[in-house]
Amino acid sequence: MTYKINPSKKLLSRLYEKEKLTTYQIAEKVGCCQATIWKRLMKFNIKRRTPYELNSNVPSKNQLIEYYLNKKLSTWQIEEKYGFNRSTIHRKLKEYNIPIRDRADSHIIYPRTDFSEDLIEKAYLIGFRIGDLGVRKIYPNSKTICVASGSTIKEQIELIKNLFKKYGRVKIKTAKNHKINIWIALNESFNFLLSKDIPNWVEKDKRLFFSFLAGFSDAEGNIGIYNKQAVFQIGNYNKEILLFILRNLNENGVVCRGPYESNTSSYVHREGYRYNQNYFQIRVSRKDSLLELFSLLKPYIKHKNKIEALKKAEDNIFNRNNKTKKHETKKLSNKHSN
């Protein structure tokens, strides 16, 4: 059915406002050009629609808050998953005054939590980071701090996971060579991990220093029994870090020796890469110093294997002390009997 070429206001109102036909569809229906329809709409003061008013698939403010802010979905993902046109999503974000993420924010999908700002925890993490963690930004303007490490020791990976799991997403993957790799995505409150320098405040408080040392020891330290005697030692290629630890241990009543240098600059690792510098070690071996050191480390050390090794080292010292006392008692008794 067709209509006369000059449609009435009533007809145009029904076709354009109620039936939501486009000007092209109306022009075809009444048998005239689209320009005529536009002129008649203006003549009858029929309000023109904006282009997007025909699109009924428009997300609500609550939907966009949930998808875009809470779930951190991109506009592409929202379009693909929920069927809203991407241009419509952008328009509604502006209309609803929902802040549009920049490039750095758009890469953040999983929830992240700010660092606690606890200095004891911070000192430990700095020590552990210097010893065993790679830390970087994904790209210069990124808001993601990426923490990564790899080990064949599952307790080491478990420790790293436990250190950061409350702060960001943890990803773990085992390689073909049985090495376990771990990655954690953190927010910018962990910027302090980007540097390998030891902040001055670490040695201003005894608790902070030994928390730092516990972190570094969990990463690089060794507590063992050699020739039936307990020993604590730490090795690293950075001599300055070891000198810092050695000085603070001696100042806190723990006799520490070193650093002892090993010529490793010409060694080739079993994985094929060449060491380009020498290796240094510091060592605590006196029984009284070891017991003092262990009592200071105990509140902060977290590595399961190191905790067990520390207990065995303490038992070794106690047993040796008991044997010494028994020997001295027997020697004294023989002296009196003579």
Short mmCIF file of C-alpha atoms in Angstrom, two decimals:
data_model
loop_
_atom_site.label_atom_id
_atom_site.label_comp_id
_atom_site.label_asym_id
_atom_site.label_seq_id
_atom_site.Cartn_x
_atom_site.Cartn_y
_atom_site.Cartn_z
CA MET A 1 0.00 0.00 0.00
CA THR A 2 1.33 3.47 -0.87
CA TYR A 3 0.38 6.96 0.24
CA LYS A 4 0.16 10.33 -1.47
CA ILE A 5 3.43 12.11 -2.10
CA ASN A 6 2.84 14.84 0.52
CA PRO A 7 2.21 12.84 3.74
CA SER A 8 0.25 14.54 6.48
CA LYS A 9 1.61 15.42 9.93
CA LYS A 10 -0.51 12.64 11.44
CA LEU A 11 0.88 10.08 9.01
CA LEU A 12 4.48 11.19 9.48
CA SER A 13 4.08 11.21 13.25
CA ARG A 14 2.84 7.62 13.18
CA LEU A 15 5.49 6.34 10.78
CA TYR A 16 8.43 8.25 12.22
CA GLU A 17 7.67 8.54 15.94
CA LYS A 18 5.57 5.48 16.72
CA GLU A 19 6.69 2.90 14.17
CA LYS A 20 10.28 4.21 14.26
CA LEU A 21 10.77 3.99 10.50
CA THR A 22 13.76 5.74 9.03
CA THR A 23 13.39 8.64 6.60
CA TYR A 24 14.58 6.31 3.85
CA GLN A 25 11.91 3.74 4.72
CA ILE A 26 9.18 6.41 4.85
CA ALA A 27 10.27 7.90 1.51
CA GLU A 28 10.10 4.48 -0.14
CA LYS A 29 6.71 3.79 1.43
CA VAL A 30 5.05 7.04 0.30
CA GLY A 31 6.83 7.19 -3.04
CA CYS A 32 8.92 10.35 -2.73
CA CYS A 33 12.54 11.28 -2.05
CA GLN A 34 14.10 11.38 1.41
CA ALA A 35 14.64 15.16 1.17
CA THR A 36 10.87 15.66 0.96
CA ILE A 37 10.42 13.66 4.18
CA TRP A 38 13.01 15.81 5.97
CA LYS A 39 11.28 18.99 4.82
CA ARG A 40 7.87 17.74 5.99
CA LEU A 41 9.31 16.75 9.39
CA MET A 42 10.72 20.26 9.80
CA LYS A 43 7.47 21.86 8.64
CA PHE A 44 5.43 19.90 11.20
CA ASN A 45 8.03 20.46 13.98
CA ILE A 46 8.47 16.73 14.43
CA LYS A 47 11.66 16.30 16.49
CA ARG A 48 14.40 14.50 14.63
CA ARG A 49 15.89 11.40 16.23
CA THR A 50 19.59 11.05 17.02
CA PRO A 51 21.20 8.17 15.10
CA TYR A 52 21.48 5.90 18.12
CA GLU A 53 17.86 6.17 19.27
CA LEU A 54 16.92 3.29 16.97
CA ASN A 55 19.34 1.01 18.76
CA SER A 56 17.39 -0.62 21.58
CA ASN A 57 20.40 -2.72 22.67
CA VAL A 58 21.88 -0.13 25.01
CA PRO A 59 23.68 -1.09 28.25
CA SER A 60 22.47 0.43 31.51
CA LYS A 61 24.77 2.29 33.86
CA ASN A 62 24.76 -0.61 36.33
CA GLN A 63 25.67 -3.04 33.56
CA LEU A 64 28.63 -0.93 32.44
CA ILE A 65 29.83 -0.47 36.02
CA GLU A 66 29.75 -4.25 36.46
CA TYR A 67 31.34 -5.15 33.10
CA TYR A 68 33.76 -2.27 32.63
CA LEU A 69 34.77 -1.28 36.17
CA ASN A 70 34.26 -4.39 38.28
CA LYS A 71 35.08 -7.15 35.80
CA LYS A 72 37.64 -4.96 33.98
CA LEU A 73 36.36 -6.09 30.56
CA SER A 74 37.46 -4.08 27.54
CA THR A 75 34.86 -2.51 25.22
CA TRP A 76 35.79 -5.21 22.68
CA GLN A 77 35.10 -7.94 25.23
CA ILE A 78 31.80 -6.36 26.28
CA GLU A 79 30.70 -6.18 22.63
CA GLU A 80 31.68 -9.80 21.98
CA LYS A 81 30.21 -11.21 25.19
CA TYR A 82 27.04 -9.16 25.62
CA GLY A 83 26.21 -7.93 22.10
CA PHE A 84 26.34 -4.17 22.71
CA ASN A 85 27.80 -2.14 19.87
CA ARG A 86 31.27 -0.86 20.80
CA SER A 87 30.51 2.72 19.71
CA THR A 88 27.36 2.59 21.86
CA ILE A 89 29.45 1.43 24.82
CA HIS A 90 31.86 4.35 24.42
CA ARG A 91 28.99 6.82 24.12
CA LYS A 92 27.21 5.49 27.21
CA LEU A 93 30.43 5.49 29.26
CA LYS A 94 30.65 9.24 28.63
CA GLU A 95 26.95 9.80 29.28
CA TYR A 96 27.11 7.89 32.58
CA ASN A 97 30.31 9.72 33.61
CA ILE A 98 32.14 6.42 33.99
CA PRO A 99 35.90 7.11 33.82
CA ILE A 100 37.41 5.63 30.66
CA ARG A 101 40.56 3.62 31.29
CA ASP A 102 43.82 4.62 29.66
CA ARG A 103 46.05 2.10 27.87
CA ALA A 104 47.73 1.01 31.10
CA ASP A 105 44.43 0.55 32.94
CA SER A 106 42.92 -1.37 30.03
CA HIS A 107 45.49 -4.13 30.46
CA ILE A 108 44.44 -4.68 34.09
CA ILE A 109 41.90 -7.49 34.13
CA TYR A 110 42.32 -9.22 37.49
CA PRO A 111 41.79 -7.44 40.83
CA ARG A 112 44.84 -6.08 42.67
CA THR A 113 45.34 -4.87 46.21
CA ASP A 114 47.63 -2.12 47.46
CA PHE A 115 50.67 -3.08 49.50
CA SER A 116 50.07 -3.10 53.26
CA GLU A 117 52.82 -0.49 53.92
CA ASP A 118 53.99 -2.60 56.87
CA LEU A 119 57.74 -1.90 57.17
CA ILE A 120 58.60 -5.35 58.54
CA GLU A 121 56.95 -6.96 55.53
CA LYS A 122 58.49 -4.40 53.21
CA ALA A 123 62.01 -5.06 54.52
CA TYR A 124 61.54 -8.81 54.05
CA LEU A 125 60.27 -8.38 50.48
CA ILE A 126 63.19 -6.10 49.58
CA GLY A 127 65.65 -8.69 50.87
CA PHE A 128 63.93 -11.52 49.04
CA ARG A 129 63.64 -9.46 45.84
CA ILE A 130 67.39 -8.67 45.80
CA GLY A 131 68.14 -12.34 46.29
CA ASP A 132 65.73 -14.12 44.00
CA LEU A 133 63.15 -12.03 42.16
CA GLY A 134 63.08 -10.37 38.77
CA VAL A 135 60.91 -7.24 38.89
CA ARG A 136 59.98 -4.96 35.98
CA LYS A 137 57.27 -2.90 34.37
CA ILE A 138 55.73 -4.51 31.28
CA TYR A 139 56.32 -1.26 29.34
CA PRO A 140 57.49 2.21 30.49
CA ASN A 141 54.04 3.69 31.20
CA SER A 142 52.57 0.46 32.52
CA LYS A 143 50.71 0.38 35.83
CA THR A 144 51.64 -3.28 36.27
CA ILE A 145 54.63 -4.40 38.35
CA CYS A 146 55.58 -7.87 37.12
CA VAL A 147 57.37 -10.14 39.62
CA ALA A 148 58.94 -13.32 38.26
CA SER A 149 61.16 -16.16 39.39
CA GLY A 150 61.97 -19.76 38.59
CA SER A 151 63.18 -22.71 40.63
CA THR A 152 63.23 -26.50 40.74
CA ILE A 153 62.51 -26.29 44.48
CA LYS A 154 58.75 -26.38 44.98
CA GLU A 155 58.98 -24.87 48.48
CA GLN A 156 60.63 -21.80 46.97
CA ILE A 157 57.77 -21.34 44.51
CA GLU A 158 55.21 -21.94 47.25
CA LEU A 159 56.85 -19.27 49.38
CA ILE A 160 56.78 -16.71 46.55
CA LYS A 161 53.12 -17.49 45.89
CA ASN A 162 52.24 -17.02 49.56
CA LEU A 163 54.14 -13.72 49.70
CA PHE A 164 52.10 -12.12 46.92
CA LYS A 165 48.83 -14.01 46.37
CA LYS A 166 46.77 -11.55 48.44
CA TYR A 167 48.04 -8.67 46.32
CA GLY A 168 47.63 -9.82 42.72
CA ARG A 169 47.16 -12.64 40.26
CA VAL A 170 49.69 -15.48 40.49
CA LYS A 171 50.53 -17.65 37.49
CA ILE A 172 52.64 -20.82 37.79
CA LYS A 173 53.92 -23.03 34.99
CA THR A 174 56.31 -26.00 34.94
CA ALA A 175 58.80 -26.12 32.06
CA LYS A 176 60.09 -29.23 30.29
CA ASN A 177 63.30 -29.16 32.33
CA HIS A 178 61.17 -29.43 35.53
CA LYS A 179 61.92 -25.81 36.43
CA ILE A 180 58.84 -24.12 37.89
CA ASN A 181 58.26 -20.54 36.75
CA ILE A 182 56.07 -18.09 38.63
CA TRP A 183 54.71 -14.65 37.66
CA ILE A 184 52.72 -12.17 39.72
CA ALA A 185 51.01 -8.99 38.47
CA LEU A 186 50.96 -6.24 41.11
CA ASN A 187 49.87 -2.62 41.17
CA GLU A 188 52.08 0.46 41.47
CA SER A 189 52.16 0.36 45.27
CA PHE A 190 54.94 -2.22 44.71
CA ASN A 191 57.18 0.25 42.86
CA PHE A 192 59.66 -0.12 45.73
CA LEU A 193 60.58 -3.57 44.36
CA LEU A 194 61.86 -2.16 41.07
CA SER A 195 65.16 -1.09 42.63
CA LYS A 196 67.91 -3.48 43.75
CA ASP A 197 69.27 -0.91 46.19
CA ILE A 198 68.90 -1.33 49.96
CA PRO A 199 67.06 1.69 51.41
CA ASN A 200 68.73 3.48 54.33
CA TRP A 201 65.84 2.86 56.72
CA VAL A 202 66.50 -0.91 56.71
CA GLU A 203 69.44 -0.58 59.13
CA LYS A 204 67.86 2.09 61.33
CA ASP A 205 65.89 -0.51 63.27
CA LYS A 206 67.14 -3.93 64.41
CA ARG A 207 63.83 -5.60 63.58
CA LEU A 208 63.83 -4.17 60.05
CA PHE A 209 67.39 -5.31 59.37
CA PHE A 210 66.74 -8.88 60.49
CA SER A 211 63.50 -9.00 58.54
CA PHE A 212 65.49 -7.87 55.49
CA LEU A 213 68.14 -10.49 56.26
CA ALA A 214 65.46 -13.18 56.64
CA GLY A 215 64.14 -12.33 53.18
CA PHE A 216 67.62 -12.34 51.65
CA SER A 217 68.46 -15.58 53.49
CA ASP A 218 65.26 -17.28 52.32
CA ALA A 219 66.39 -16.46 48.79
CA GLU A 220 70.19 -16.86 48.94
CA GLY A 221 71.19 -18.13 52.38
CA ASN A 222 72.24 -21.57 53.51
CA ILE A 223 71.91 -23.09 56.95
CA GLY A 224 73.63 -26.46 57.14
CA ILE A 225 75.79 -28.86 59.09
CA TYR A 226 79.28 -29.45 57.72
CA ASN A 227 81.87 -31.65 59.42
CA LYS A 228 79.28 -32.13 62.18
CA GLN A 229 79.15 -28.39 62.86
CA ALA A 230 76.34 -25.91 62.14
CA VAL A 231 77.11 -23.07 59.73
CA PHE A 232 75.17 -20.10 58.35
CA GLN A 233 76.40 -18.65 55.08
CA ILE A 234 75.20 -16.40 52.30
CA GLY A 235 76.66 -16.16 48.81
CA ASN A 236 76.14 -13.55 46.12
CA TYR A 237 77.90 -11.88 43.22
CA ASN A 238 77.25 -8.45 44.71
CA LYS A 239 80.04 -7.91 47.23
CA GLU A 240 78.57 -4.63 48.51
CA ILE A 241 75.36 -6.29 49.69
CA LEU A 242 77.36 -8.89 51.62
CA LEU A 243 79.54 -6.20 53.21
CA PHE A 244 76.36 -4.39 54.29
CA ILE A 245 75.04 -7.57 55.94
CA LEU A 246 78.41 -8.45 57.49
CA ARG A 247 78.77 -4.99 59.06
CA ASN A 248 75.27 -5.01 60.54
CA LEU A 249 75.64 -8.54 61.91
CA ASN A 250 78.87 -7.68 63.69
CA GLU A 251 77.34 -4.46 65.05
CA ASN A 252 74.48 -6.56 66.48
CA GLY A 253 76.75 -9.01 68.31
CA VAL A 254 76.87 -11.74 65.65
CA VAL A 255 80.44 -12.53 64.65
CA CYS A 256 80.46 -12.85 60.87
CA ARG A 257 83.49 -13.49 58.67
CA GLY A 258 84.25 -12.75 55.05
CA PRO A 259 83.58 -11.99 52.35
CA TYR A 260 85.41 -14.94 50.84
CA GLU A 261 85.94 -14.68 47.10
CA SER A 262 85.67 -17.53 44.58
CA ASN A 263 87.01 -17.16 41.04
CA THR A 264 83.92 -18.01 39.02
CA SER A 265 84.31 -15.44 36.24
CA SER A 266 85.49 -18.13 33.82
CA TYR A 267 82.95 -20.80 34.81
CA VAL A 268 80.24 -22.00 32.44
CA HIS A 269 76.87 -22.88 33.97
CA ARG A 270 75.33 -26.26 33.19
CA GLU A 271 72.63 -24.41 31.22
CA GLY A 272 75.31 -23.00 28.93
CA TYR A 273 75.78 -19.38 30.00
CA ARG A 274 79.09 -18.01 31.31
CA TYR A 275 79.51 -16.29 34.67
CA ASN A 276 81.05 -12.85 34.17
CA GLN A 277 82.10 -12.07 37.75
CA ASN A 278 83.43 -13.66 40.91
CA TYR A 279 81.29 -15.08 43.72
CA PHE A 280 81.49 -13.96 47.37
CA GLN A 281 80.42 -15.55 50.65
CA ILE A 282 80.07 -14.49 54.27
CA ARG A 283 79.85 -17.01 57.11
CA VAL A 284 78.80 -17.35 60.75
CA SER A 285 80.19 -20.44 62.49
CA ARG A 286 80.73 -19.61 66.16
CA LYS A 287 78.16 -21.38 68.33
CA ASP A 288 77.20 -18.36 70.44
CA SER A 289 76.89 -16.15 67.37
CA LEU A 290 74.79 -18.74 65.55
CA LEU A 291 72.36 -19.04 68.48
CA GLU A 292 72.06 -15.25 68.64
CA LEU A 293 71.55 -15.01 64.88
CA PHE A 294 68.91 -17.76 64.86
CA SER A 295 66.95 -16.12 67.68
CA LEU A 296 66.92 -12.85 65.70
CA LEU A 297 65.90 -14.51 62.41
CA LYS A 298 63.20 -16.82 63.77
CA PRO A 299 60.38 -14.23 63.91
CA TYR A 300 60.84 -13.35 60.23
CA ILE A 301 62.13 -16.35 58.29
CA LYS A 302 59.42 -17.95 56.13
CA HIS A 303 61.00 -20.59 53.85
CA LYS A 304 59.87 -24.05 55.00
CA ASN A 305 63.24 -25.66 54.23
CA LYS A 306 65.19 -22.89 55.98
CA ILE A 307 63.01 -23.15 59.10
CA GLU A 308 63.70 -26.89 59.28
CA ALA A 309 67.42 -26.37 58.65
CA LEU A 310 67.57 -23.71 61.38
CA LYS A 311 66.02 -26.13 63.90
CA LYS A 312 68.54 -28.86 62.98
CA ALA A 313 71.41 -26.37 63.32
CA GLU A 314 70.18 -25.33 66.78
CA ASP A 315 69.95 -28.99 67.85
CA ASN A 316 73.49 -29.53 66.59
CA ILE A 317 74.79 -26.65 68.74
CA PHE A 318 72.87 -27.77 71.83
CA ASN A 319 74.17 -31.34 71.46
CA ARG A 320 77.73 -30.12 71.02
CA ASN A 321 77.39 -27.88 74.08
CA ASN A 322 76.05 -30.79 76.12
CA LYS A 323 78.95 -33.00 75.04
CA THR A 324 81.39 -30.24 75.98
CA LYS A 325 79.79 -29.88 79.42
CA LYS A 326 79.87 -33.64 79.99
CA HIS A 327 83.50 -33.75 78.93
CA GLU A 328 84.42 -30.87 81.24
CA THR A 329 82.48 -32.43 84.15
CA LYS A 330 84.21 -35.77 83.62
CA LYS A 331 87.59 -34.07 83.36
CA LEU A 332 86.94 -32.12 86.59
CA SER A 333 85.76 -35.28 88.37
CA ASN A 334 88.92 -37.19 87.38
CA LYS A 335 91.05 -34.28 88.61
CA HIS A 336 89.42 -34.36 92.05
CA SER A 337 89.66 -38.15 92.29
CA ASN A 338 93.40 -37.97 91.69
#
